[in-house]
mmCIF file of C-alpha atoms in Angstrom:
data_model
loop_
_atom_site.group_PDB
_atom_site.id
_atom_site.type_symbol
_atom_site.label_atom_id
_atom_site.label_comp_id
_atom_site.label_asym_id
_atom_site.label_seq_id
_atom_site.Cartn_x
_atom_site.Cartn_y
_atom_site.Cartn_z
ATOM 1 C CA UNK W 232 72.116 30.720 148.736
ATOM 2 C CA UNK W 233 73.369 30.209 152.535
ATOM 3 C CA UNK W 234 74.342 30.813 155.588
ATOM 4 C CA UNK W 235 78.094 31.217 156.865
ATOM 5 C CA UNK W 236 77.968 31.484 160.339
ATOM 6 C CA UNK W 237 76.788 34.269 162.829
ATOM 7 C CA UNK W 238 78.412 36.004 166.025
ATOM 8 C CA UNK W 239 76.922 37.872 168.690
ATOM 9 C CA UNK W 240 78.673 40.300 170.662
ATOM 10 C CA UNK W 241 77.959 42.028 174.033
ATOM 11 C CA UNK W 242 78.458 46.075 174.582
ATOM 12 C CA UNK W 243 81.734 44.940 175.409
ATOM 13 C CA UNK W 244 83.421 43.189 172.895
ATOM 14 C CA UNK W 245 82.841 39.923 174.354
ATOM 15 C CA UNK W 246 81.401 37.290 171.936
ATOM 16 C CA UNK W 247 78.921 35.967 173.348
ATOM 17 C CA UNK W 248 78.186 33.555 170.793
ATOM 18 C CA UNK W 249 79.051 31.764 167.805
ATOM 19 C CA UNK W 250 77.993 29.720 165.380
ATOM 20 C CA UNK W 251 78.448 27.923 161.560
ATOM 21 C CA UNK W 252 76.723 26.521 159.213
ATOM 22 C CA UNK W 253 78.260 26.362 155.648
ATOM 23 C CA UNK W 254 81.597 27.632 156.642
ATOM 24 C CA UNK W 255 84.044 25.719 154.040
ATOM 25 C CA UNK W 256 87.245 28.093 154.725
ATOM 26 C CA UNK W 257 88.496 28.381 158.099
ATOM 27 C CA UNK W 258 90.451 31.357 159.049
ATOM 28 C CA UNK W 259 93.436 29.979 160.993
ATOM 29 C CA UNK W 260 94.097 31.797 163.636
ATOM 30 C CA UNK W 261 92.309 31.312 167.137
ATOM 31 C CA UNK W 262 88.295 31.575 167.163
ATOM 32 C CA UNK W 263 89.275 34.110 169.907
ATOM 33 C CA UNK W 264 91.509 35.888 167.301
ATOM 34 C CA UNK W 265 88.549 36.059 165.228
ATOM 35 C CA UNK W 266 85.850 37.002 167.410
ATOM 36 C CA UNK W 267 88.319 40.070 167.647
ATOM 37 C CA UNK W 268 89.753 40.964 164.735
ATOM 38 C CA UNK W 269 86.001 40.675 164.046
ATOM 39 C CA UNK W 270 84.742 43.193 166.867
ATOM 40 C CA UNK W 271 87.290 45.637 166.000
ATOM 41 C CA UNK W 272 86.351 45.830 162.570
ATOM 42 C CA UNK W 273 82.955 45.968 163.729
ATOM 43 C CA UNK W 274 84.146 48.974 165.993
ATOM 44 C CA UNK W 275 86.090 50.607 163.086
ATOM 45 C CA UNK W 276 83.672 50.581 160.588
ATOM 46 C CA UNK W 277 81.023 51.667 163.134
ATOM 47 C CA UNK W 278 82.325 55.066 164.336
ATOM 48 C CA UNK W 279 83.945 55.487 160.946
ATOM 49 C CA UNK W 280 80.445 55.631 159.168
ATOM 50 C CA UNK W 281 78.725 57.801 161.874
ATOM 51 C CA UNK W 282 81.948 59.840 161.797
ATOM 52 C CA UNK W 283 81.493 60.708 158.162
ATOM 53 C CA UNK W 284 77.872 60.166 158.214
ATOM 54 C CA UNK W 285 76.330 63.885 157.020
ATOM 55 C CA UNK W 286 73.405 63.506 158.637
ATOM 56 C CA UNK W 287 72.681 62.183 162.494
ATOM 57 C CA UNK W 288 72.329 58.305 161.805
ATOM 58 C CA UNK W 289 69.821 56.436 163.134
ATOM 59 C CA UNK W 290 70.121 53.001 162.281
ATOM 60 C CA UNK W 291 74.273 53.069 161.411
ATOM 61 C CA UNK W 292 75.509 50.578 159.260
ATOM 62 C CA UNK W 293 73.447 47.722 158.187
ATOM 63 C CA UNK W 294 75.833 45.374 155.987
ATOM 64 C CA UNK W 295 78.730 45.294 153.777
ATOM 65 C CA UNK W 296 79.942 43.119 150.970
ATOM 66 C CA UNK W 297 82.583 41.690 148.870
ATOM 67 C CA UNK W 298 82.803 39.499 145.967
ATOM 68 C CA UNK W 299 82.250 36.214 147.869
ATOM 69 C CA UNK W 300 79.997 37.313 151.332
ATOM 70 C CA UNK W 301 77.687 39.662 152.574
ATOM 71 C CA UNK W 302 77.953 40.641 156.688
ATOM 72 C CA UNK W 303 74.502 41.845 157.626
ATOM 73 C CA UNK W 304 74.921 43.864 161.455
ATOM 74 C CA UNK W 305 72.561 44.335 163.754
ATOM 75 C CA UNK W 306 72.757 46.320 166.650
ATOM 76 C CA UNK W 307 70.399 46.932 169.296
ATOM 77 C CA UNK W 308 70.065 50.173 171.648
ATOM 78 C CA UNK W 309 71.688 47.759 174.513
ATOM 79 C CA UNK W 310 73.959 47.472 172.504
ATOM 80 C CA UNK W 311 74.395 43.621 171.267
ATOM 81 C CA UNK W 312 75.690 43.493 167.764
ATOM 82 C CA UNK W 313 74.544 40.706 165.972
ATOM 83 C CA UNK W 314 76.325 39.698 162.883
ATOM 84 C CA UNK W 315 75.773 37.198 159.953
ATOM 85 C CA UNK W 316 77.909 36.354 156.977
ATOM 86 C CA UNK W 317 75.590 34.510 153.879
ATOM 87 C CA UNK W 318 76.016 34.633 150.389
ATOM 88 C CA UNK W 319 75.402 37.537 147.986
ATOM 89 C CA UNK W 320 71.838 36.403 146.914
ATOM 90 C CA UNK W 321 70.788 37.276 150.613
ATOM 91 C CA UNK W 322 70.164 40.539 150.187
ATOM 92 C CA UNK W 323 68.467 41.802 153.545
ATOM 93 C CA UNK W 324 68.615 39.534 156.410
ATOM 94 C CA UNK W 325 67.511 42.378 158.636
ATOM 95 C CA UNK W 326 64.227 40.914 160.069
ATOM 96 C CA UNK W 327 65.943 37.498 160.610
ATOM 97 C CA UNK W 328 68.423 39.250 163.084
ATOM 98 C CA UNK W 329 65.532 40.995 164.820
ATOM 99 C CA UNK W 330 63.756 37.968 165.053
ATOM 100 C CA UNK W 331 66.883 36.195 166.834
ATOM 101 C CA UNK W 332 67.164 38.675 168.909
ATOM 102 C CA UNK W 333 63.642 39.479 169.850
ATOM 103 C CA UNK W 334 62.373 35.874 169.517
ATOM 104 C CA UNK W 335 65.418 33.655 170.471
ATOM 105 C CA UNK W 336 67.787 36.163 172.651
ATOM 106 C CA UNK W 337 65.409 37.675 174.563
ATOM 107 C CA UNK W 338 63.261 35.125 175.225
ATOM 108 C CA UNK W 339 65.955 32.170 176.230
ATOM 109 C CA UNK W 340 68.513 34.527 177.374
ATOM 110 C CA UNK W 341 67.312 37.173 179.522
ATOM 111 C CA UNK W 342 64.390 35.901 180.434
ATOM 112 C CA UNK W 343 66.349 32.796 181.817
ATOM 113 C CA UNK W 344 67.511 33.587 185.365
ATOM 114 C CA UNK W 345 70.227 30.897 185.341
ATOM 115 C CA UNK W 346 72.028 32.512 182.450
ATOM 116 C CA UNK W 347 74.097 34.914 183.432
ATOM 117 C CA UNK W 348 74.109 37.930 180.966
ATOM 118 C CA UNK W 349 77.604 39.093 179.750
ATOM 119 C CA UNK W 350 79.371 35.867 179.520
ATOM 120 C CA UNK W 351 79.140 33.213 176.412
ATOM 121 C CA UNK W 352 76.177 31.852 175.976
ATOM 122 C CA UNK W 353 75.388 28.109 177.144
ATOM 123 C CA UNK W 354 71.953 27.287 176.958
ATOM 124 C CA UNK W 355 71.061 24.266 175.034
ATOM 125 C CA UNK W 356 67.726 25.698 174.315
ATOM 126 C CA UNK W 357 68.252 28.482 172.871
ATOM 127 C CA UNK W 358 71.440 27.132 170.274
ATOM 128 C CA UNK W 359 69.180 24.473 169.284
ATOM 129 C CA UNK W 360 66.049 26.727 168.717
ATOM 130 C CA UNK W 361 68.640 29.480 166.503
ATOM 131 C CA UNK W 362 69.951 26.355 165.013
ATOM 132 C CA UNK W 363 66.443 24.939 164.136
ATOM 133 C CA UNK W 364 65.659 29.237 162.803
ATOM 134 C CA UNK W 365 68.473 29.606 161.155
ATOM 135 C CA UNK W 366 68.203 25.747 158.832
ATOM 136 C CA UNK W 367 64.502 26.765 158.278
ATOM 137 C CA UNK W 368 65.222 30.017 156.904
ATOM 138 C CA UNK W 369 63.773 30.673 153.326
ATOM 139 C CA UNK W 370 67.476 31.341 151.974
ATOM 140 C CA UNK W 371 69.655 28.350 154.153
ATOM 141 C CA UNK W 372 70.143 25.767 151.149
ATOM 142 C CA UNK W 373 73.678 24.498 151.635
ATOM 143 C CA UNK W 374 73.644 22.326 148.649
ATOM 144 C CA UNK W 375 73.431 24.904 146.434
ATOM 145 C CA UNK W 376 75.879 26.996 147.647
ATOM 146 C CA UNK G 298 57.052 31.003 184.991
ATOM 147 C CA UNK G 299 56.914 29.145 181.574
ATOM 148 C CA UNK G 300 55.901 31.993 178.710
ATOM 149 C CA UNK G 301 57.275 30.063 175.968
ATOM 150 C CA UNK G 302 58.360 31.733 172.735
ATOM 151 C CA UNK G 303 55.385 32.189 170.254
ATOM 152 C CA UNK G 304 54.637 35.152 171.800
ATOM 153 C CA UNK G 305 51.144 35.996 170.888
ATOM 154 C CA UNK G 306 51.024 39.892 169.336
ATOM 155 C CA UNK G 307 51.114 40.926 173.130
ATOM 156 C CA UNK G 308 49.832 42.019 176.611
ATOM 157 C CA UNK G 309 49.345 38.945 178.279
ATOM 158 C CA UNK G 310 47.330 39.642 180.867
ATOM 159 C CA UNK G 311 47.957 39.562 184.383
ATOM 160 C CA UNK G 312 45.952 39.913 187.507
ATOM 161 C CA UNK G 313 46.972 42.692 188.683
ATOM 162 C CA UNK G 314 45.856 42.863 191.984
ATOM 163 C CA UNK G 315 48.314 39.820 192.589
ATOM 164 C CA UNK G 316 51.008 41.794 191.559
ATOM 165 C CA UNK G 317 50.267 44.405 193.879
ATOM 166 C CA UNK G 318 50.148 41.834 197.010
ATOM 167 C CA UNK G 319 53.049 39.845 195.437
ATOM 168 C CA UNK G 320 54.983 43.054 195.969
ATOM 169 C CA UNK G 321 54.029 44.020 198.985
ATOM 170 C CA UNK G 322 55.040 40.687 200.353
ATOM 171 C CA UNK G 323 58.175 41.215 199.103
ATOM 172 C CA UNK G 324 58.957 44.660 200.362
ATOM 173 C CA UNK G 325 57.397 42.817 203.875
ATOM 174 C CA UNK G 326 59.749 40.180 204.160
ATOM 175 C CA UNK G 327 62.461 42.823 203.220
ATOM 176 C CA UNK G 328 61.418 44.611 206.356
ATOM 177 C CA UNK G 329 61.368 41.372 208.232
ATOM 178 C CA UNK G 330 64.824 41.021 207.379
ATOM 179 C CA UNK G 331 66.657 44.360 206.942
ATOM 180 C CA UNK G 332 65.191 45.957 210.242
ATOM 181 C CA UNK G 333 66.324 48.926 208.487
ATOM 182 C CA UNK G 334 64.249 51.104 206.337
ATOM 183 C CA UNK G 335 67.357 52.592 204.892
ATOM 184 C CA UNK G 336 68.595 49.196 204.280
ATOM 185 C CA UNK G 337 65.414 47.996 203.038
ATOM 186 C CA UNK G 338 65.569 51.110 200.476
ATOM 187 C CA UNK G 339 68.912 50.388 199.333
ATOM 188 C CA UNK G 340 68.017 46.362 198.478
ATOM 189 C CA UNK G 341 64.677 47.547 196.556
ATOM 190 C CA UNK G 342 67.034 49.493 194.375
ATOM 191 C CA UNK G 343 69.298 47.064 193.726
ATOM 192 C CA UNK G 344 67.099 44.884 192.628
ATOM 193 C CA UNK G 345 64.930 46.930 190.675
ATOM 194 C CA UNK G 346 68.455 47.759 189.067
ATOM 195 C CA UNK G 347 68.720 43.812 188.296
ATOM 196 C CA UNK G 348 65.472 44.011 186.762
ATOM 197 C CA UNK G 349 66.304 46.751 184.714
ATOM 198 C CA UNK G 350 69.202 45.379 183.366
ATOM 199 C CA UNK G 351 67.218 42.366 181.840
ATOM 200 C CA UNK G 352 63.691 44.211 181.051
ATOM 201 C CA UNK G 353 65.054 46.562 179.038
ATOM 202 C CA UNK G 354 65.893 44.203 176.341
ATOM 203 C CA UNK G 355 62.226 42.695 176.638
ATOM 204 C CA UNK G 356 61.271 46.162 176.531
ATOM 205 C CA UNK G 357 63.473 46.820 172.923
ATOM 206 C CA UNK G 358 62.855 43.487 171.538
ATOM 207 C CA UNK G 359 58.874 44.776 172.089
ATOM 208 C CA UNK G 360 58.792 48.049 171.293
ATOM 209 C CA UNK G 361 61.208 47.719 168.602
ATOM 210 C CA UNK G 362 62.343 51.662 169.118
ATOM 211 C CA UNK G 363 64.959 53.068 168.246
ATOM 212 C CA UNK G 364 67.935 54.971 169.858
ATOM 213 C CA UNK G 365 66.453 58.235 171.245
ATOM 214 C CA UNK G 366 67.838 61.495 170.185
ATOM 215 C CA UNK G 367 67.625 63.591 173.310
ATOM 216 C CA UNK G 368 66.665 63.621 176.814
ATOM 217 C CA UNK G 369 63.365 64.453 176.063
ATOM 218 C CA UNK G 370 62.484 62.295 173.834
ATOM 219 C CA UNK G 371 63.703 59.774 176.647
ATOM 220 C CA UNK G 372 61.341 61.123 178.333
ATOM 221 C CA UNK G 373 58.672 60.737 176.693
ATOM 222 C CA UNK G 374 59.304 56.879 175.742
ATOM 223 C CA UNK G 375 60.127 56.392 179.274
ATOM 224 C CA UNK G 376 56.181 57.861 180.494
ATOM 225 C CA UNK G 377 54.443 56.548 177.379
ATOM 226 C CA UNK G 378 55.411 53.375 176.464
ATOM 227 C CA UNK G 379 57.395 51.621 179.371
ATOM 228 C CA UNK G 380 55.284 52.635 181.965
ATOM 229 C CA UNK G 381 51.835 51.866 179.847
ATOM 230 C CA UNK G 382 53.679 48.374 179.190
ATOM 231 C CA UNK G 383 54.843 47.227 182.250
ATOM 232 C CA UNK G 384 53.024 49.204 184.768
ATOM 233 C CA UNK G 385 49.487 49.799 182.654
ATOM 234 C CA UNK G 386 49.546 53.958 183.854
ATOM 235 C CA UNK G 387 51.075 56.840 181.957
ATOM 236 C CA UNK G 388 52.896 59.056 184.152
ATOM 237 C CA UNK G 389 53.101 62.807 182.972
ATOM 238 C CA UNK G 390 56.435 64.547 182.361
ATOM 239 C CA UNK G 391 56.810 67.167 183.836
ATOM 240 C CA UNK G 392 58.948 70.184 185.772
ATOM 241 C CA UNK G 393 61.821 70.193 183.140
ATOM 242 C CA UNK G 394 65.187 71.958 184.626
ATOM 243 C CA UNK G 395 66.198 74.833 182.439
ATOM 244 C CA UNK G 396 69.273 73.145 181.525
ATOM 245 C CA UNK G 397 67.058 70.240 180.045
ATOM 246 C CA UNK G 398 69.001 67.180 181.987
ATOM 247 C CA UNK G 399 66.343 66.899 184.731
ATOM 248 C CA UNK G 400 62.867 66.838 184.586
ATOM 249 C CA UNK G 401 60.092 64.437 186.809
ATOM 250 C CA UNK G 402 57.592 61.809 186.118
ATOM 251 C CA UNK G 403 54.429 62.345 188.039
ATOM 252 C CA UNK G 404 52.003 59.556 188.812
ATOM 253 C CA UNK G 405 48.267 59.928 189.332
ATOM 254 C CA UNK G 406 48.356 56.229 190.111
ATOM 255 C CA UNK G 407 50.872 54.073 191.318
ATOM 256 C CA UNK G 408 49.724 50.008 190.721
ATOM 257 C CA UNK G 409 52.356 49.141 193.552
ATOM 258 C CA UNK G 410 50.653 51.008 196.138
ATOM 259 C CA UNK G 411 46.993 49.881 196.072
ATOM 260 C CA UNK G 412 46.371 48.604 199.195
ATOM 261 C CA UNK G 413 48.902 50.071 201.400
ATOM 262 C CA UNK G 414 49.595 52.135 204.201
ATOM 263 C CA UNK G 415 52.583 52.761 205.748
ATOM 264 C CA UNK G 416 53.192 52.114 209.854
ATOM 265 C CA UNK G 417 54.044 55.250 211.671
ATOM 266 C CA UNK G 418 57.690 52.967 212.524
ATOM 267 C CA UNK G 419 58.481 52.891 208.409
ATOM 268 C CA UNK G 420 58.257 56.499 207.751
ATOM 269 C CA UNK G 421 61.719 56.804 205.741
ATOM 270 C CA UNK G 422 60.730 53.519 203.485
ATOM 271 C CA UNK G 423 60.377 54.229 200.292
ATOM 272 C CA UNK G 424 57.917 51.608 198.882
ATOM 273 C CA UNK G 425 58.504 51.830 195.795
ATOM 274 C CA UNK G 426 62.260 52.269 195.385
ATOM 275 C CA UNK G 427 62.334 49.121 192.916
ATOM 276 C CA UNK G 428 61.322 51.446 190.072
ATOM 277 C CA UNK G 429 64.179 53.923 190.719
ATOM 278 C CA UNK G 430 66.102 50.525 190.576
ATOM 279 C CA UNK G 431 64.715 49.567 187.005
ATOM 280 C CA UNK G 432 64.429 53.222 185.503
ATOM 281 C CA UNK G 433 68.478 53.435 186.392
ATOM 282 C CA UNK G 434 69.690 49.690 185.525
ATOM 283 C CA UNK G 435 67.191 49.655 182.059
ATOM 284 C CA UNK G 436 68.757 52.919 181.173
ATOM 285 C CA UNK G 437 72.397 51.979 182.230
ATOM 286 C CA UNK G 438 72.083 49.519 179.424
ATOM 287 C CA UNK G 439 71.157 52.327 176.771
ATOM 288 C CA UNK G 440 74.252 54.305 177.519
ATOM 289 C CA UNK G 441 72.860 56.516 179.867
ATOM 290 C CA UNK G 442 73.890 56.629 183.722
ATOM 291 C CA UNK G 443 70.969 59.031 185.263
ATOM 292 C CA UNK G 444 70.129 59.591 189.094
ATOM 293 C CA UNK G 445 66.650 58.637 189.793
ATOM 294 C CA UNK G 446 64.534 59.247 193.225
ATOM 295 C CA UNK G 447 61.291 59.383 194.379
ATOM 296 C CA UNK G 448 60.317 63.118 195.705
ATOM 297 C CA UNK G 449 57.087 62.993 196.371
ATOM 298 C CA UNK G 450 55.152 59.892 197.658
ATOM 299 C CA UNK G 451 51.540 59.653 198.291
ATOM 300 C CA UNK G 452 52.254 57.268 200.765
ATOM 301 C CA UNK G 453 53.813 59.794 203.388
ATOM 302 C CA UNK G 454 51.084 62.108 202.695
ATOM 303 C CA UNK G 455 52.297 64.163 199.625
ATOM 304 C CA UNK G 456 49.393 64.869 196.912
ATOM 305 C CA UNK G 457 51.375 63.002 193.520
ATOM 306 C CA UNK G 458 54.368 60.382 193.584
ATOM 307 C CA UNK G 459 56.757 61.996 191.419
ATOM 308 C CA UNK G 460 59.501 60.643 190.535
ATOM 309 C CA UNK G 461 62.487 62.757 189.983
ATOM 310 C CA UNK G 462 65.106 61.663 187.269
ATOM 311 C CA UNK G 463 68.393 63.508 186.309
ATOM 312 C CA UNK G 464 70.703 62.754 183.443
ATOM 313 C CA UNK G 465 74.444 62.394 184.484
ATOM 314 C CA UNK G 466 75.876 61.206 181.161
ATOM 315 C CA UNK G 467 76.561 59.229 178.305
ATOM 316 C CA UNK G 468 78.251 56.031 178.967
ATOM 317 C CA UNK G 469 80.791 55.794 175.807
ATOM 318 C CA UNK G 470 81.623 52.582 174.659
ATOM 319 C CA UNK G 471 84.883 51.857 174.519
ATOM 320 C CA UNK G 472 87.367 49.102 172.639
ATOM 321 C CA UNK G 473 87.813 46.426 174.669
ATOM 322 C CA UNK G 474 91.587 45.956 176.663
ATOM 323 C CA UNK G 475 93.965 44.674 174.964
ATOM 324 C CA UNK G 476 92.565 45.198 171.590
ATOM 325 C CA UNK G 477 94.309 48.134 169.406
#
């Protein structure tokens, strides 16, 4: 059971954040590569779902997984996407991405007049607080991953 | 201005009379400095736009709803729950246009307004143009660019405030450039 590492994206593609935490396997390109080649699969799999979808979709796609990781997505109305790669014991890591972004986001972010919304995020307080969520999290155990 | 995190479940509450004089001071200095009601309208919006832009994620990360289905439904969040949240009053919706893409949100009571009265030399402010500002910017962020004014004000003599908002369209979000 762990955590991999978790992005968070603006409206516009822009990642806003990132961080890891049991990451053993680095991809090797560019983190800016990735934070795109990330986004667009993001995009891709996003209006492909609600495009075959047969019903109107509220919540859209919640996670996806292959035979190593599971990507939990989260996506507010505003339209930030959080996303978080674990291993496949987690199997719903839905209220933990709520709880960043209600708890942690919304409180250190926007509520922070000094940080300018829509550009990466640099407050101290608020990586160290996710940092501090995300070790004390009931499934973060990187010694038996 | 130090709310920390552990958010008890809510409300906090404020005095509300000093946010009633807190905003009149600010709309008075605004006069001081604009000269201009016109002026002094357009910087209310703006910053009720600014405000909008960052309370709507307080107001998600609260309410925890969901993407609305129509207009209406918009509506209806907008005059039940924002307005009882941030505001305390529940406005009613009303005067729909046929076409369903306009409709108006009148206010028996306006909290901003309390103790004012307007000088015969500000007759084209509009007090409380910062909600306009808010209602536009918080909805900007939800996809949705809409035209907001006030029509009615019971501050130049009119029986209700209403507030009269009208749906433009749906902001699409698109890949970013330079990404195929």
């Amino acid at each position: 059971m762990t955590v991999h590492n978790l992005y968070i994206f603006d409206r516009n593609g822009n990642c806003l954040f990132y961080n890891e935490w049991n990451r053993k396997k680095q991809a090797g390109i560019s983190k800016d590569e990735e934070f795109k080649l990330m986004y667009g699969m993001l995009f891709s799999i996003r209006s492909f779902v609600s495009k075959m979808s047969p019903l109107d979709m509220k919540e859209g796609f919640l996670s996806f997984q292959t035979s190593k990781y599971r990507l939990h997505y989260y996506e507010t109305p505003s339209g930030l996407k959080f996303v978080l790669n674990t291993d496949l014991s987690v199997s719903n890591a839905r209220d933990t991405l709520q709880h960043i972004y209600s708890n942690l986001y919304v409180e250190h972010i926007v509520k922070n007049p000094v940080c300018v919304l829509g550009h990466g995020l640099d407050s101290e307080l608020f990586s160290s607080r996710l940092d501090a969520f995300i070790r004390a999290l009931p499934y973060y155990s990187p010694r038996a991953a | 201005m130090s709310r920390q995190s552990n958010r008890t479940t809510d409300s906090k509450k404020m005095n509300s009379e000093l946010f009633t004089l807190t905003y009149g001071a600010l709309v008075t200095q605004l006069c001081k400095d604009y000269e201009n009601d016109e002026e002094v309208n357009k910087q209310l919006d703006k910053m009720g736009y600014n405000i909008g832009v960052r309370l709507i994620e307080d107001f998600l990360a609260r309410s925890s709803i969901g993407r609305c289905q129509d207009f209406r439904e918009t509506a209806d969040v907008i005059a039940k729950v924002a307005f009882k949240m941030y505001l305390g009053t529940t406005p009613s919706v009303t005067n729909w246009s046929p076409a369903g893409d306009e409709f108006s949100l009148i206010l028996e009571s306006n909290p901003l307004v309390d103790f004012v009265e307007l000088p015969d030399n500000h007759n084209t402010l509009i007090y409380s143009n910062l909600l306009c500002g808010a209602l536009r910017g918080s909805l900007e962020m939800v996809q949705m660019a809409v035209d907001v004014k006030f029509v009615q004000d019971t501050l130049r003599g009119d029986n209700v405030t209403e507030i009269r908002m009208k749906f433009i369209k749906r902001i699409e979000e698109n890949l970013p450039a330079g990404d195929e």
